[in-house]
mmCIF file of C-alpha atoms in Angstrom:
data_model
loop_
_atom_site.group_PDB
_atom_site.id
_atom_site.type_symbol
_atom_site.label_atom_id
_atom_site.label_comp_id
_atom_site.label_asym_id
_atom_site.label_seq_id
_atom_site.Cartn_x
_atom_site.Cartn_y
_atom_site.Cartn_z
ATOM 1 C CA MET W 1 23.236 -17.965 -7.613
ATOM 2 C CA GLU W 2 20.121 -19.588 -6.216
ATOM 3 C CA ILE W 3 16.612 -20.212 -7.429
ATOM 4 C CA GLY W 4 13.626 -19.286 -5.293
ATOM 5 C CA ILE W 5 10.211 -20.835 -5.861
ATOM 6 C CA ASP W 6 7.077 -19.301 -4.419
ATOM 7 C CA LEU W 7 4.165 -21.709 -4.680
ATOM 8 C CA GLY W 8 0.903 -20.038 -3.739
ATOM 9 C CA GLY W 9 -2.674 -21.141 -3.712
ATOM 10 C CA SER W 10 -3.360 -19.398 -7.024
ATOM 11 C CA HIS W 11 0.043 -18.855 -8.619
ATOM 12 C CA ILE W 12 3.582 -20.146 -8.918
ATOM 13 C CA ALA W 13 6.638 -17.916 -9.385
ATOM 14 C CA ILE W 14 10.245 -18.962 -9.955
ATOM 15 C CA GLY W 15 13.109 -16.482 -9.712
ATOM 16 C CA VAL W 16 16.882 -16.463 -10.038
ATOM 17 C CA ILE W 17 18.403 -14.842 -6.936
ATOM 18 C CA ASP W 18 21.775 -13.114 -6.798
ATOM 19 C CA ASN W 19 22.588 -11.681 -3.362
ATOM 20 C CA THR W 20 18.885 -11.298 -2.397
ATOM 21 C CA LYS W 21 18.031 -9.651 -5.747
ATOM 22 C CA ILE W 22 15.756 -11.250 -8.330
ATOM 23 C CA ILE W 23 17.479 -11.007 -11.697
ATOM 24 C CA GLU W 24 14.967 -13.008 -13.733
ATOM 25 C CA LYS W 25 11.538 -14.432 -12.971
ATOM 26 C CA VAL W 26 8.747 -16.454 -14.544
ATOM 27 C CA GLU W 27 5.273 -16.923 -13.096
ATOM 28 C CA THR W 28 1.824 -18.188 -13.941
ATOM 29 C CA ARG W 29 -1.612 -18.347 -12.359
ATOM 30 C CA LEU W 30 -3.027 -21.649 -11.172
ATOM 31 C CA MET W 31 -6.496 -21.946 -12.628
ATOM 32 C CA THR W 32 -9.017 -24.749 -12.123
ATOM 33 C CA LYS W 33 -7.472 -26.756 -14.975
ATOM 34 C CA GLU W 34 -4.017 -26.775 -13.361
ATOM 35 C CA LYS W 35 -5.367 -27.488 -9.882
ATOM 36 C CA ASN W 36 -7.235 -30.540 -11.146
ATOM 37 C CA ASN W 37 -3.876 -32.043 -12.104
ATOM 38 C CA ILE W 38 -1.761 -30.153 -9.605
ATOM 39 C CA LYS W 39 1.069 -32.617 -8.955
ATOM 40 C CA ASN W 40 1.919 -33.228 -12.605
ATOM 41 C CA PHE W 41 1.609 -29.538 -13.398
ATOM 42 C CA LEU W 42 3.938 -28.481 -10.583
ATOM 43 C CA GLU W 43 6.586 -31.061 -11.371
ATOM 44 C CA GLU W 44 6.569 -30.296 -15.104
ATOM 45 C CA TYR W 45 6.408 -26.490 -14.772
ATOM 46 C CA ILE W 46 9.140 -26.259 -12.139
ATOM 47 C CA THR W 47 11.458 -28.733 -13.888
ATOM 48 C CA ALA W 48 11.094 -27.121 -17.309
ATOM 49 C CA ASN W 49 11.727 -23.567 -16.105
ATOM 50 C CA ILE W 50 14.617 -24.394 -13.803
ATOM 51 C CA ASN W 51 16.334 -26.339 -16.577
ATOM 52 C CA LYS W 52 16.051 -23.223 -18.744
ATOM 53 C CA PHE W 53 17.605 -21.127 -15.976
ATOM 54 C CA LYS W 54 20.412 -23.672 -15.503
ATOM 55 C CA GLU W 55 21.410 -23.120 -19.130
ATOM 56 C CA LYS W 56 21.934 -19.405 -18.442
ATOM 57 C CA TYR W 57 23.140 -19.256 -14.818
ATOM 58 C CA GLU W 58 25.343 -21.219 -12.445
ATOM 59 C CA ILE W 59 22.772 -22.372 -9.873
ATOM 60 C CA THR W 60 23.970 -23.753 -6.511
ATOM 61 C CA GLN W 61 20.694 -24.541 -4.751
ATOM 62 C CA ILE W 62 16.933 -24.093 -4.720
ATOM 63 C CA GLY W 63 14.638 -22.668 -2.024
ATOM 64 C CA MET W 64 10.910 -23.317 -2.075
ATOM 65 C CA SER W 65 8.101 -21.603 -0.167
ATOM 66 C CA VAL W 66 4.833 -23.518 0.029
ATOM 67 C CA PRO W 67 1.485 -22.776 1.733
ATOM 68 C CA GLY W 68 0.657 -25.243 4.476
ATOM 69 C CA THR W 69 2.395 -27.578 6.899
ATOM 70 C CA ILE W 70 5.935 -28.667 6.082
ATOM 71 C CA LYS W 71 7.799 -31.409 7.943
ATOM 72 C CA GLY W 72 11.312 -32.135 6.800
ATOM 73 C CA ASN W 73 11.086 -32.134 3.010
ATOM 74 C CA ILE W 74 7.464 -33.256 2.880
ATOM 75 C CA ILE W 75 4.369 -31.133 2.262
ATOM 76 C CA VAL W 76 2.284 -32.716 5.013
ATOM 77 C CA LYS W 77 -0.820 -30.671 4.231
ATOM 78 C CA SER W 78 -1.561 -27.782 1.917
ATOM 79 C CA VAL W 79 -5.273 -27.062 2.200
ATOM 80 C CA LYS W 80 -5.457 -24.552 -0.628
ATOM 81 C CA LEU W 81 -3.665 -26.843 -3.075
ATOM 82 C CA GLY W 82 -5.319 -30.059 -1.954
ATOM 83 C CA LEU W 83 -1.976 -31.732 -1.207
ATOM 84 C CA GLU W 84 -1.197 -34.222 1.542
ATOM 85 C CA ASN W 85 2.050 -36.043 2.346
ATOM 86 C CA TYR W 86 3.490 -34.955 -0.989
ATOM 87 C CA GLU W 87 7.211 -35.530 -1.567
ATOM 88 C CA LEU W 88 7.691 -32.788 -4.157
ATOM 89 C CA VAL W 89 11.283 -32.113 -3.089
ATOM 90 C CA GLU W 90 12.423 -35.673 -3.699
ATOM 91 C CA LYS W 91 10.747 -35.768 -7.106
ATOM 92 C CA LEU W 92 12.416 -32.515 -8.148
ATOM 93 C CA LYS W 93 15.843 -33.568 -6.856
ATOM 94 C CA LYS W 94 15.810 -36.570 -9.192
ATOM 95 C CA GLU W 95 15.153 -34.313 -12.179
ATOM 96 C CA LEU W 96 17.280 -31.298 -11.272
ATOM 97 C CA ASN W 97 20.200 -32.737 -9.301
ATOM 98 C CA LEU W 98 20.373 -29.713 -6.973
ATOM 99 C CA PRO W 99 19.929 -29.326 -3.203
ATOM 100 C CA ILE W 100 16.444 -28.073 -2.328
ATOM 101 C CA LYS W 101 15.206 -26.390 0.873
ATOM 102 C CA ILE W 102 11.504 -26.014 1.633
ATOM 103 C CA ARG W 103 9.480 -24.066 4.200
ATOM 104 C CA ASN W 104 6.059 -22.538 4.783
ATOM 105 C CA ASP W 105 5.487 -19.587 2.439
ATOM 106 C CA ALA W 106 4.440 -17.024 5.047
ATOM 107 C CA LYS W 107 7.519 -17.777 7.128
ATOM 108 C CA CYS W 108 9.754 -17.403 4.083
ATOM 109 C CA ALA W 109 8.191 -14.045 3.294
ATOM 110 C CA ALA W 110 8.488 -12.939 6.928
ATOM 111 C CA LEU W 111 12.189 -13.851 6.945
ATOM 112 C CA ALA W 112 12.830 -11.751 3.860
ATOM 113 C CA GLU W 113 10.882 -8.756 5.152
ATOM 114 C CA SER W 114 12.592 -8.938 8.563
ATOM 115 C CA LYS W 115 16.090 -9.121 7.049
ATOM 116 C CA ILE W 116 15.919 -6.665 4.166
ATOM 117 C CA GLY W 117 12.345 -5.419 3.986
ATOM 118 C CA VAL W 118 9.690 -3.475 5.824
ATOM 119 C CA LEU W 119 10.212 -5.163 9.226
ATOM 120 C CA LYS W 120 13.995 -4.813 9.491
ATOM 121 C CA ASP W 121 13.943 -1.812 11.862
ATOM 122 C CA TYR W 122 11.587 -3.426 14.404
ATOM 123 C CA ARG W 123 12.235 -5.930 17.200
ATOM 124 C CA ARG W 124 8.740 -7.424 17.480
ATOM 125 C CA SER W 125 6.577 -7.842 14.442
ATOM 126 C CA ILE W 126 3.777 -9.870 12.924
ATOM 127 C CA PHE W 127 3.728 -10.671 9.248
ATOM 128 C CA LEU W 128 0.609 -11.727 7.356
ATOM 129 C CA THR W 129 0.389 -13.009 3.809
ATOM 130 C CA LEU W 130 -2.997 -12.328 2.279
ATOM 131 C CA GLY W 131 -3.530 -14.263 -0.903
ATOM 132 C CA THR W 132 -5.514 -17.392 -1.692
ATOM 133 C CA GLY W 133 -5.460 -18.012 2.056
ATOM 134 C CA ILE W 134 -3.910 -16.260 5.044
ATOM 135 C CA GLY W 135 -0.523 -17.254 6.369
ATOM 136 C CA GLY W 136 1.555 -15.670 9.060
ATOM 137 C CA ALA W 137 4.615 -15.501 11.226
ATOM 138 C CA VAL W 138 5.838 -13.787 14.388
ATOM 139 C CA VAL W 139 9.341 -12.311 14.270
ATOM 140 C CA ILE W 140 11.201 -11.424 17.471
ATOM 141 C CA ASN W 141 14.661 -9.844 17.285
ATOM 142 C CA GLY W 142 15.067 -10.983 13.699
ATOM 143 C CA GLU W 143 14.143 -14.610 14.398
ATOM 144 C CA LEU W 144 10.934 -16.504 13.701
ATOM 145 C CA LEU W 145 8.954 -17.506 16.792
ATOM 146 C CA ASP W 146 9.912 -21.083 17.694
ATOM 147 C CA THR W 147 6.770 -23.200 18.013
ATOM 148 C CA GLY W 148 8.577 -26.499 18.536
ATOM 149 C CA LYS W 149 7.787 -29.590 16.478
ATOM 150 C CA LEU W 150 4.609 -28.117 15.028
ATOM 151 C CA PRO W 151 4.746 -25.201 12.559
ATOM 152 C CA GLY W 152 2.301 -22.897 14.384
ATOM 153 C CA CYS W 153 1.202 -19.382 13.445
ATOM 154 C CA GLU W 154 -1.677 -20.689 11.322
ATOM 155 C CA PHE W 155 -3.400 -17.346 11.629
ATOM 156 C CA GLY W 156 -5.682 -18.070 8.697
ATOM 157 C CA HIS W 157 -7.346 -20.889 10.611
ATOM 158 C CA MET W 158 -8.310 -19.069 13.773
ATOM 159 C CA ILE W 159 -12.095 -18.984 14.093
ATOM 160 C CA ILE W 160 -13.644 -15.541 13.732
ATOM 161 C CA GLN W 161 -17.234 -16.625 12.967
ATOM 162 C CA LYS W 162 -19.115 -19.295 14.927
ATOM 163 C CA ASP W 163 -20.660 -21.916 12.602
ATOM 164 C CA GLY W 164 -19.365 -19.897 9.669
ATOM 165 C CA ILE W 165 -18.276 -20.812 6.165
ATOM 166 C CA LYS W 166 -16.882 -24.344 5.837
ATOM 167 C CA CYS W 167 -13.117 -24.212 5.296
ATOM 168 C CA ASN W 168 -11.077 -26.684 3.257
ATOM 169 C CA CYS W 169 -9.312 -27.557 6.518
ATOM 170 C CA GLY W 170 -12.587 -29.046 7.805
ATOM 171 C CA LYS W 171 -13.442 -26.345 10.336
ATOM 172 C CA LYS W 172 -16.045 -23.599 10.056
ATOM 173 C CA GLY W 173 -15.548 -19.859 10.312
ATOM 174 C CA CYS W 174 -11.805 -19.662 9.584
ATOM 175 C CA PHE W 175 -10.286 -16.180 9.239
ATOM 176 C CA GLU W 176 -9.030 -16.834 5.702
ATOM 177 C CA ASN W 177 -12.511 -17.622 4.393
ATOM 178 C CA TYR W 178 -13.518 -14.049 5.205
ATOM 179 C CA ALA W 179 -10.372 -11.937 4.898
ATOM 180 C CA SER W 180 -8.123 -13.530 2.288
ATOM 181 C CA MET W 181 -7.597 -11.740 -0.982
ATOM 182 C CA LYS W 182 -9.214 -14.701 -2.719
ATOM 183 C CA SER W 183 -12.356 -14.065 -0.664
ATOM 184 C CA LEU W 184 -12.343 -10.368 -1.545
ATOM 185 C CA LYS W 185 -11.724 -10.997 -5.245
ATOM 186 C CA ASN W 186 -14.351 -13.720 -5.486
ATOM 187 C CA ASN W 187 -16.941 -11.526 -3.763
ATOM 188 C CA LEU W 188 -16.114 -8.645 -6.095
ATOM 189 C CA ARG W 189 -16.368 -10.897 -9.152
ATOM 190 C CA GLU W 190 -19.722 -12.177 -7.910
ATOM 191 C CA VAL W 191 -21.349 -8.780 -7.431
ATOM 192 C CA LEU W 192 -19.844 -7.540 -10.708
ATOM 193 C CA GLU W 193 -20.867 -10.739 -12.529
ATOM 194 C CA LEU W 194 -17.326 -11.552 -13.677
ATOM 195 C CA ASP W 195 -15.607 -14.938 -14.000
ATOM 196 C CA GLU W 196 -12.360 -16.265 -12.478
ATOM 197 C CA THR W 197 -10.274 -15.118 -15.441
ATOM 198 C CA THR W 198 -10.730 -11.492 -14.325
ATOM 199 C CA SER W 199 -7.349 -10.632 -12.802
ATOM 200 C CA GLY W 200 -6.592 -8.700 -9.636
ATOM 201 C CA LYS W 201 -5.227 -5.817 -11.718
ATOM 202 C CA GLU W 202 -8.485 -5.634 -13.661
ATOM 203 C CA LEU W 203 -10.450 -5.594 -10.396
ATOM 204 C CA ILE W 204 -8.305 -2.741 -9.066
ATOM 205 C CA ASP W 205 -9.013 -0.725 -12.204
ATOM 206 C CA ILE W 206 -12.748 -1.413 -11.874
ATOM 207 C CA ILE W 207 -12.755 -0.339 -8.213
ATOM 208 C CA LYS W 208 -10.940 2.903 -8.991
ATOM 209 C CA ARG W 209 -13.250 3.719 -11.884
ATOM 210 C CA ASN W 210 -16.356 2.982 -9.803
ATOM 211 C CA SER W 211 -15.441 4.323 -6.367
ATOM 212 C CA GLN W 212 -19.065 5.289 -5.597
ATOM 213 C CA ASP W 213 -20.579 1.924 -6.568
ATOM 214 C CA LYS W 214 -22.562 0.732 -3.525
ATOM 215 C CA LYS W 215 -22.103 -2.970 -4.346
ATOM 216 C CA ILE W 216 -18.325 -2.592 -4.467
ATOM 217 C CA GLU W 217 -18.321 -0.423 -1.349
ATOM 218 C CA TYR W 218 -20.303 -3.041 0.594
ATOM 219 C CA VAL W 219 -17.941 -5.883 -0.370
ATOM 220 C CA ILE W 220 -14.858 -3.872 0.586
ATOM 221 C CA ASP W 221 -16.333 -2.647 3.888
ATOM 222 C CA GLU W 222 -17.302 -6.195 4.880
ATOM 223 C CA PHE W 223 -13.831 -7.448 3.991
ATOM 224 C CA ILE W 224 -12.203 -4.669 6.037
ATOM 225 C CA GLU W 225 -14.377 -5.499 9.039
ATOM 226 C CA TYR W 226 -13.355 -9.163 9.053
ATOM 227 C CA LEU W 227 -9.706 -8.305 8.450
ATOM 228 C CA SER W 228 -9.823 -5.788 11.311
ATOM 229 C CA ILE W 229 -11.148 -8.425 13.707
ATOM 230 C CA GLY W 230 -8.393 -10.888 12.828
ATOM 231 C CA VAL W 231 -5.564 -8.359 12.931
ATOM 232 C CA SER W 232 -6.818 -6.951 16.245
ATOM 233 C CA ASN W 233 -6.881 -10.421 17.789
ATOM 234 C CA LEU W 234 -3.246 -10.921 16.796
ATOM 235 C CA VAL W 235 -2.229 -7.515 18.133
ATOM 236 C CA ASN W 236 -3.957 -8.227 21.439
ATOM 237 C CA ILE W 237 -2.064 -11.526 21.779
ATOM 238 C CA PHE W 238 1.435 -10.562 20.591
ATOM 239 C CA GLU W 239 1.561 -6.752 21.010
ATOM 240 C CA PRO W 240 3.864 -6.226 18.030
ATOM 241 C CA GLU W 241 5.492 -2.927 17.193
ATOM 242 C CA VAL W 242 4.401 -3.326 13.577
ATOM 243 C CA ILE W 243 2.254 -5.520 11.366
ATOM 244 C CA GLY W 244 3.507 -6.230 7.855
ATOM 245 C CA ILE W 245 1.111 -7.474 5.191
ATOM 246 C CA GLY W 246 2.235 -9.188 2.015
ATOM 247 C CA GLY W 247 0.736 -11.312 -0.718
ATOM 248 C CA SER W 248 -1.535 -9.780 -3.324
ATOM 249 C CA PHE W 249 -2.834 -7.386 -0.647
ATOM 250 C CA VAL W 250 0.152 -5.225 -1.593
ATOM 251 C CA TYR W 251 -1.371 -4.407 -4.981
ATOM 252 C CA PHE W 252 -4.619 -3.282 -3.310
ATOM 253 C CA SER W 253 -2.923 -1.447 -0.431
ATOM 254 C CA ASP W 254 -3.684 2.078 -1.631
ATOM 255 C CA ILE W 255 -7.382 1.094 -1.635
ATOM 256 C CA LEU W 256 -7.455 -0.979 1.572
ATOM 257 C CA LEU W 257 -4.678 -0.001 3.983
ATOM 258 C CA ASP W 258 -6.013 3.280 5.395
ATOM 259 C CA LYS W 259 -9.493 1.775 5.687
ATOM 260 C CA LEU W 260 -8.039 -1.102 7.716
ATOM 261 C CA LYS W 261 -6.091 1.111 10.137
ATOM 262 C CA ASN W 262 -8.995 3.523 10.598
ATOM 263 C CA ASN W 263 -11.472 0.710 11.184
ATOM 264 C CA ILE W 264 -9.335 -0.921 13.886
ATOM 265 C CA GLN W 265 -8.996 2.380 15.736
ATOM 266 C CA LYS W 266 -12.610 3.476 15.233
ATOM 267 C CA ASN W 267 -14.121 0.266 16.547
ATOM 268 C CA LYS W 268 -11.818 0.093 19.577
ATOM 269 C CA TYR W 269 -10.917 -3.530 18.972
ATOM 270 C CA LEU W 270 -7.582 -3.238 20.761
ATOM 271 C CA PHE W 271 -7.319 -4.186 24.439
ATOM 272 C CA ASN W 272 -4.386 -1.830 25.030
ATOM 273 C CA LYS W 273 -4.969 1.612 23.550
ATOM 274 C CA ARG W 274 -2.520 2.867 20.953
ATOM 275 C CA GLU W 275 -2.159 6.261 19.377
ATOM 276 C CA GLU W 276 -1.371 4.537 16.106
ATOM 277 C CA VAL W 277 -1.535 1.033 14.683
ATOM 278 C CA ILE W 278 1.471 0.641 12.411
ATOM 279 C CA ILE W 279 0.523 -1.563 9.469
ATOM 280 C CA LEU W 280 2.847 -1.595 6.477
ATOM 281 C CA PRO W 281 2.640 -3.269 3.066
ATOM 282 C CA ALA W 282 5.484 -5.650 2.284
ATOM 283 C CA MET W 283 8.428 -3.778 0.797
ATOM 284 C CA LEU W 284 9.360 -6.773 -1.336
ATOM 285 C CA GLY W 285 5.813 -7.119 -2.603
ATOM 286 C CA ASN W 286 4.816 -10.506 -3.895
ATOM 287 C CA ASN W 287 8.523 -11.373 -4.293
ATOM 288 C CA ALA W 288 9.066 -11.832 -0.560
ATOM 289 C CA GLY W 289 8.355 -15.565 -0.726
ATOM 290 C CA ILE W 290 10.845 -16.131 -3.538
ATOM 291 C CA ILE W 291 13.613 -14.206 -1.782
ATOM 292 C CA GLY W 292 12.827 -15.629 1.657
ATOM 293 C CA SER W 293 12.902 -19.211 0.381
ATOM 294 C CA CYS W 294 16.627 -18.706 -0.246
ATOM 295 C CA MET W 295 17.162 -17.461 3.336
ATOM 296 C CA ILE W 296 16.052 -20.708 5.010
#
């Protein structure tokens, strides 16, 4: 058995994997308190929970998916977590005495979806993870697009707004500052006068109960417009057969997905006309990163 770790910008999940199936999982949200002491929190949380799993299961190795740039076993830069040149793998190896593999989270999720998930029947696909930020990958014939020495496919940091919102990466107008799920949730909390402890599930319930609320409608429509622009740009560049979307977008998909597809078609953003834009929510849901981390 293996352990998969999915470290996101706002959560961490750890699962025991048996033949691509999660048989047990623990997870927690990363709030401001944890982020202010992120390194200690990660090392202590991961070590404590994996040691508990080791008491119950025979674990052979660990896979880890992390947002940002990975080189070798080092987290070179994770904008959303405020990490640079962080040797998390080496620190964990000393405590856990197990081999550990690490890769970008969106690429892990794309691997899982292309092997056993929503992308497995397509030759050319794009996968987006919408969560705290926006990650992505291009999959061709079951393999991730090779971008050489640099990780590439940083879809979240393409500019969609000149002189726009300042991003943690240092640039202005990045896609993820307008179309990440964090952006949508924060904007909803703001107009509804809620704090950061209001969960995504609670926001979904509020949206469904108040479907005619003009403030909510405006926030969602603006989000869909920015997301449509970014997705259309990617379609125009790569011409995929399908676009898969994972991350916490999956939980909002019955609210957002049809709006996204209709908006792309209605506004004629695509260079090459299509009868249909195939956009599918991740089949593995928010577990794709955990499972994919064990497929590296």
